[in-house]
Amino acid sequence: MIHKYRLNGYRIVMDTNSGAVHLFEEAPFLMLDYLEKEDCVPETPPQDMLEALRGQFDEKTLTQAYAELRELYASGQLFSADEYEKFASMMTNAPVKSMCLNIAHDCNLRCEYCFAAKGDFGRGRMLMPLEVAKKAIDFLVEKSGTRHNLEVDFLVESH
Ligand code: SF4
């Protein structure tokens, strides 16, 4: 699987499974649109891709671009295999052992330079209703499995 996008004039391609990040020229970047659905770079270039791009690039550019894609694919840096897929079924839910409750969405200082929009994170000043807090504690106990010692932190912006 890949993720491709343009940013600040760069054509960026991230290969999700290997973590490789590439900067591409235009031709190989456009080629990926035709290869994404197959999730691979086949030995023979897809005909529909070549026909669509022949109007924009000469044969040499297309040949070189495809050879570069093949090279990245062969070295496991493009459309690489998902090594973790086989472990997905082994995953179990881990118990929750701690919780941080944002009980006061406000701050009494309200600094102009505040990272949190003067303490309310730009979403209005409020206190956590008691019922919400009780439900949060119930959730923590319910999801804590066999743990006996649990931790609850209270996040307040006031000073
Ligand atoms: S959270 Fe900190 S920076 Fe923001 S208003 Fe309060 S004291 Fe100032």
PDB file of C-alpha atoms and ligand atoms in Angstrom:
ATOM      1  CA  MET A   1       0.000   0.000   0.000  1.00  0.00           C
ATOM      2  CA  ILE A   2       1.232   3.474  -0.793  1.00  0.00           C
ATOM      3  CA  HIS A   3       0.171   7.022  -0.008  1.00  0.00           C
ATOM      4  CA  LYS A   4       1.028   9.654  -2.618  1.00  0.00           C
ATOM      5  CA  TYR A   5       0.488  13.391  -2.579  1.00  0.00           C
ATOM      6  CA  ARG A   6       1.856  16.708  -3.778  1.00  0.00           C
ATOM      7  CA  LEU A   7       3.156  19.260  -1.290  1.00  0.00           C
ATOM      8  CA  ASN A   8       5.111  22.498  -1.863  1.00  0.00           C
ATOM      9  CA  GLY A   9       6.025  21.389  -5.376  1.00  0.00           C
ATOM     10  CA  TYR A  10       7.216  17.931  -4.254  1.00  0.00           C
ATOM     11  CA  ARG A  11       5.690  14.640  -5.344  1.00  0.00           C
ATOM     12  CA  ILE A  12       5.857  12.546  -2.201  1.00  0.00           C
ATOM     13  CA  VAL A  13       5.267   8.808  -2.083  1.00  0.00           C
ATOM     14  CA  MET A  14       5.151   6.893   1.180  1.00  0.00           C
ATOM     15  CA  ASP A  15       5.353   3.134   1.116  1.00  0.00           C
ATOM     16  CA  THR A  16       3.194   2.289   4.097  1.00  0.00           C
ATOM     17  CA  ASN A  17       4.571  -1.101   5.076  1.00  0.00           C
ATOM     18  CA  SER A  18       8.301  -0.480   4.672  1.00  0.00           C
ATOM     19  CA  GLY A  19       8.146   3.132   5.864  1.00  0.00           C
ATOM     20  CA  ALA A  20      10.150   4.295   2.827  1.00  0.00           C
ATOM     21  CA  VAL A  21       9.524   7.872   1.669  1.00  0.00           C
ATOM     22  CA  HIS A  22      10.328   8.887  -1.917  1.00  0.00           C
ATOM     23  CA  LEU A  23      10.401  12.101  -3.914  1.00  0.00           C
ATOM     24  CA  PHE A  24       9.362  11.326  -7.486  1.00  0.00           C
ATOM     25  CA  GLU A  25       9.586  12.971 -10.878  1.00  0.00           C
ATOM     26  CA  GLU A  26       6.303  13.527 -12.675  1.00  0.00           C
ATOM     27  CA  ALA A  27       6.329  10.426 -14.916  1.00  0.00           C
ATOM     28  CA  PRO A  28       6.794   7.748 -12.238  1.00  0.00           C
ATOM     29  CA  PHE A  29       4.450   9.670  -9.949  1.00  0.00           C
ATOM     30  CA  LEU A  30       1.653   9.483 -12.522  1.00  0.00           C
ATOM     31  CA  MET A  31       2.426   5.827 -13.260  1.00  0.00           C
ATOM     32  CA  LEU A  32       1.533   4.927  -9.703  1.00  0.00           C
ATOM     33  CA  ASP A  33      -2.114   5.766 -10.442  1.00  0.00           C
ATOM     34  CA  TYR A  34      -2.180   2.759 -12.747  1.00  0.00           C
ATOM     35  CA  LEU A  35      -0.282   0.437 -10.411  1.00  0.00           C
ATOM     36  CA  GLU A  36      -2.003   1.202  -7.121  1.00  0.00           C
ATOM     37  CA  LYS A  37      -4.976  -1.068  -7.694  1.00  0.00           C
ATOM     38  CA  GLU A  38      -2.662  -4.030  -8.360  1.00  0.00           C
ATOM     39  CA  ASP A  39      -0.442  -3.096  -5.383  1.00  0.00           C
ATOM     40  CA  CYS A  40       2.669  -4.085  -7.351  1.00  0.00           C
ATOM     41  CA  VAL A  41       4.954  -3.136 -10.242  1.00  0.00           C
ATOM     42  CA  PRO A  42       4.550  -5.974 -12.771  1.00  0.00           C
ATOM     43  CA  GLU A  43       7.450  -6.956 -15.016  1.00  0.00           C
ATOM     44  CA  THR A  44       5.537  -5.742 -18.077  1.00  0.00           C
ATOM     45  CA  PRO A  45       4.192  -2.182 -17.929  1.00  0.00           C
ATOM     46  CA  PRO A  46       0.383  -2.026 -18.139  1.00  0.00           C
ATOM     47  CA  GLN A  47      -0.685  -1.045 -21.658  1.00  0.00           C
ATOM     48  CA  ASP A  48      -3.387   1.375 -20.541  1.00  0.00           C
ATOM     49  CA  MET A  49      -0.790   3.252 -18.487  1.00  0.00           C
ATOM     50  CA  LEU A  50       1.637   3.573 -21.406  1.00  0.00           C
ATOM     51  CA  GLU A  51      -1.093   4.652 -23.795  1.00  0.00           C
ATOM     52  CA  ALA A  52      -2.351   7.305 -21.391  1.00  0.00           C
ATOM     53  CA  LEU A  53       1.107   8.757 -20.667  1.00  0.00           C
ATOM     54  CA  ARG A  54       2.569   8.670 -24.206  1.00  0.00           C
ATOM     55  CA  GLY A  55       1.023  12.051 -24.942  1.00  0.00           C
ATOM     56  CA  GLN A  56       2.933  13.653 -22.043  1.00  0.00           C
ATOM     57  CA  PHE A  57       6.313  11.898 -22.028  1.00  0.00           C
ATOM     58  CA  ASP A  58       8.675  10.411 -24.626  1.00  0.00           C
ATOM     59  CA  GLU A  59       9.460   6.686 -24.747  1.00  0.00           C
ATOM     60  CA  LYS A  60      12.852   7.034 -23.060  1.00  0.00           C
ATOM     61  CA  THR A  61      11.381   8.882 -20.079  1.00  0.00           C
ATOM     62  CA  LEU A  62       8.642   6.294 -19.681  1.00  0.00           C
ATOM     63  CA  THR A  63      11.091   3.397 -19.921  1.00  0.00           C
ATOM     64  CA  GLN A  64      13.420   4.936 -17.346  1.00  0.00           C
ATOM     65  CA  ALA A  65      10.588   5.825 -15.003  1.00  0.00           C
ATOM     66  CA  TYR A  66       9.199   2.307 -15.096  1.00  0.00           C
ATOM     67  CA  ALA A  67      12.653   0.797 -14.556  1.00  0.00           C
ATOM     68  CA  GLU A  68      13.056   2.960 -11.436  1.00  0.00           C
ATOM     69  CA  LEU A  69       9.699   1.797 -10.115  1.00  0.00           C
ATOM     70  CA  ARG A  70      10.674  -1.823 -10.768  1.00  0.00           C
ATOM     71  CA  GLU A  71      13.924  -1.301  -8.891  1.00  0.00           C
ATOM     72  CA  LEU A  72      12.169   0.158  -5.847  1.00  0.00           C
ATOM     73  CA  TYR A  73       9.620  -2.649  -5.941  1.00  0.00           C
ATOM     74  CA  ALA A  74      12.334  -5.325  -6.138  1.00  0.00           C
ATOM     75  CA  SER A  75      14.186  -3.789  -3.191  1.00  0.00           C
ATOM     76  CA  GLY A  76      11.048  -3.763  -1.019  1.00  0.00           C
ATOM     77  CA  GLN A  77      10.578   0.006  -0.952  1.00  0.00           C
ATOM     78  CA  LEU A  78       7.428   0.252  -3.024  1.00  0.00           C
ATOM     79  CA  PHE A  79       4.226  -1.790  -2.623  1.00  0.00           C
ATOM     80  CA  SER A  80       6.085  -3.795   0.001  1.00  0.00           C
ATOM     81  CA  ALA A  81       4.429  -6.707   1.778  1.00  0.00           C
ATOM     82  CA  ASP A  82       2.574  -6.229   5.057  1.00  0.00           C
ATOM     83  CA  GLU A  83       4.780  -8.128   7.504  1.00  0.00           C
ATOM     84  CA  TYR A  84       2.365  -7.600  10.360  1.00  0.00           C
ATOM     85  CA  GLU A  85      -0.801  -8.905   8.731  1.00  0.00           C
ATOM     86  CA  LYS A  86      -0.155 -12.434   9.954  1.00  0.00           C
ATOM     87  CA  PHE A  87      -0.079 -11.205  13.554  1.00  0.00           C
ATOM     88  CA  ALA A  88      -3.380  -9.311  13.399  1.00  0.00           C
ATOM     89  CA  SER A  89      -5.455 -12.304  14.537  1.00  0.00           C
ATOM     90  CA  MET A  90      -3.217 -12.743  17.594  1.00  0.00           C
ATOM     91  CA  MET A  91      -4.016  -9.283  18.925  1.00  0.00           C
ATOM     92  CA  THR A  92      -5.898  -9.139  22.198  1.00  0.00           C
ATOM     93  CA  ASN A  93      -7.272  -6.126  24.005  1.00  0.00           C
ATOM     94  CA  ALA A  94      -4.820  -4.992  26.651  1.00  0.00           C
ATOM     95  CA  PRO A  95      -6.314  -3.995  30.023  1.00  0.00           C
ATOM     96  CA  VAL A  96      -6.662  -0.301  30.769  1.00  0.00           C
ATOM     97  CA  LYS A  97      -4.716   0.625  33.897  1.00  0.00           C
ATOM     98  CA  SER A  98      -4.803   4.398  33.966  1.00  0.00           C
ATOM     99  CA  MET A  99      -6.901   7.312  32.872  1.00  0.00           C
ATOM    100  CA  CYS A 100      -6.495  11.062  32.671  1.00  0.00           C
ATOM    101  CA  LEU A 101      -9.685  13.048  33.195  1.00  0.00           C
ATOM    102  CA  ASN A 102      -9.846  16.542  31.744  1.00  0.00           C
ATOM    103  CA  ILE A 103     -12.119  17.824  34.485  1.00  0.00           C
ATOM    104  CA  ALA A 104     -11.646  21.562  33.909  1.00  0.00           C
ATOM    105  CA  HIS A 105     -11.552  22.752  30.326  1.00  0.00           C
ATOM    106  CA  ASP A 106     -10.539  26.234  31.399  1.00  0.00           C
ATOM    107  CA  CYS A 107      -7.706  28.237  32.917  1.00  0.00           C
ATOM    108  CA  ASN A 108      -7.854  31.151  35.302  1.00  0.00           C
ATOM    109  CA  LEU A 109      -4.749  32.846  33.887  1.00  0.00           C
ATOM    110  CA  ARG A 110      -5.818  33.051  30.230  1.00  0.00           C
ATOM    111  CA  CYS A 111      -2.463  34.125  28.821  1.00  0.00           C
ATOM    112  CA  GLU A 112      -2.462  35.794  25.408  1.00  0.00           C
ATOM    113  CA  TYR A 113       0.223  33.415  24.099  1.00  0.00           C
ATOM    114  CA  CYS A 114      -1.533  30.283  25.380  1.00  0.00           C
ATOM    115  CA  PHE A 115      -1.035  27.079  23.380  1.00  0.00           C
ATOM    116  CA  ALA A 116      -4.556  26.063  24.433  1.00  0.00           C
ATOM    117  CA  ALA A 117      -6.406  29.206  23.325  1.00  0.00           C
ATOM    118  CA  LYS A 118      -6.335  30.619  26.872  1.00  0.00           C
ATOM    119  CA  GLY A 119      -7.205  27.295  28.407  1.00  0.00           C
ATOM    120  CA  ASP A 120     -10.330  26.156  26.583  1.00  0.00           C
ATOM    121  CA  PHE A 121      -8.618  24.801  23.449  1.00  0.00           C
ATOM    122  CA  GLY A 122     -10.963  27.001  21.434  1.00  0.00           C
ATOM    123  CA  ARG A 123     -13.999  24.921  22.291  1.00  0.00           C
ATOM    124  CA  GLY A 124     -15.599  26.823  25.134  1.00  0.00           C
ATOM    125  CA  ARG A 125     -14.977  26.830  28.888  1.00  0.00           C
ATOM    126  CA  MET A 126     -16.506  23.964  30.801  1.00  0.00           C
ATOM    127  CA  LEU A 127     -16.191  21.580  33.701  1.00  0.00           C
ATOM    128  CA  MET A 128     -16.696  17.858  33.386  1.00  0.00           C
ATOM    129  CA  PRO A 129     -20.191  16.880  34.566  1.00  0.00           C
ATOM    130  CA  LEU A 130     -20.156  14.530  37.567  1.00  0.00           C
ATOM    131  CA  GLU A 131     -22.049  11.853  35.614  1.00  0.00           C
ATOM    132  CA  VAL A 132     -19.382  11.809  32.907  1.00  0.00           C
ATOM    133  CA  ALA A 133     -16.661  11.431  35.520  1.00  0.00           C
ATOM    134  CA  LYS A 134     -18.524   8.547  37.186  1.00  0.00           C
ATOM    135  CA  LYS A 135     -18.993   6.781  33.865  1.00  0.00           C
ATOM    136  CA  ALA A 136     -15.307   7.229  33.067  1.00  0.00           C
ATOM    137  CA  ILE A 137     -14.345   5.559  36.358  1.00  0.00           C
ATOM    138  CA  ASP A 138     -16.818   2.730  35.683  1.00  0.00           C
ATOM    139  CA  PHE A 139     -15.237   2.279  32.246  1.00  0.00           C
ATOM    140  CA  LEU A 140     -11.759   2.132  33.761  1.00  0.00           C
ATOM    141  CA  VAL A 141     -12.797  -0.516  36.295  1.00  0.00           C
ATOM    142  CA  GLU A 142     -14.656  -2.542  33.657  1.00  0.00           C
ATOM    143  CA  LYS A 143     -11.690  -2.549  31.246  1.00  0.00           C
ATOM    144  CA  SER A 144      -8.976  -3.105  33.834  1.00  0.00           C
ATOM    145  CA  GLY A 145      -9.068  -6.893  33.675  1.00  0.00           C
ATOM    146  CA  THR A 146      -7.332  -8.507  36.658  1.00  0.00           C
ATOM    147  CA  ARG A 147      -5.497  -5.367  37.724  1.00  0.00           C
ATOM    148  CA  HIS A 148      -6.064  -4.216  41.304  1.00  0.00           C
ATOM    149  CA  ASN A 149      -4.162  -0.932  41.293  1.00  0.00           C
ATOM    150  CA  LEU A 150      -5.494   1.698  38.904  1.00  0.00           C
ATOM    151  CA  GLU A 151      -4.435   5.261  38.340  1.00  0.00           C
ATOM    152  CA  VAL A 152      -6.583   8.329  37.724  1.00  0.00           C
ATOM    153  CA  ASP A 153      -5.012  11.690  36.908  1.00  0.00           C
ATOM    154  CA  PHE A 154      -6.930  14.935  36.899  1.00  0.00           C
ATOM    155  CA  LEU A 155      -6.047  17.413  34.187  1.00  0.00           C
ATOM    156  CA  VAL A 156      -6.848  20.998  35.100  1.00  0.00           C
ATOM    157  CA  GLU A 157      -5.700  24.101  33.317  1.00  0.00           C
ATOM    158  CA  SER A 158      -6.192  26.349  36.335  1.00  0.00           C
ATOM    159  CA  HIS A 159      -3.189  27.540  38.306  1.00  0.00           C
TER     160      HIS A 159
HETATM  161  S1  SF4 B   1      -2.972  26.973  30.172  1.00  0.00           S
HETATM  162 FE1  SF4 B   1      -0.989  27.899  30.627  1.00  0.00          FE
HETATM  163  S2  SF4 B   1      -0.525  29.187  28.875  1.00  0.00           S
HETATM  164 FE2  SF4 B   1      -2.703  28.703  28.772  1.00  0.00          FE
HETATM  165  S3  SF4 B   1      -3.735  30.382  29.804  1.00  0.00           S
HETATM  166 FE3  SF4 B   1      -3.374  28.821  31.355  1.00  0.00          FE
HETATM  167  S4  SF4 B   1      -1.414  29.354  32.264  1.00  0.00           S
HETATM  168 FE4  SF4 B   1      -1.582  30.504  30.351  1.00  0.00          FE
END
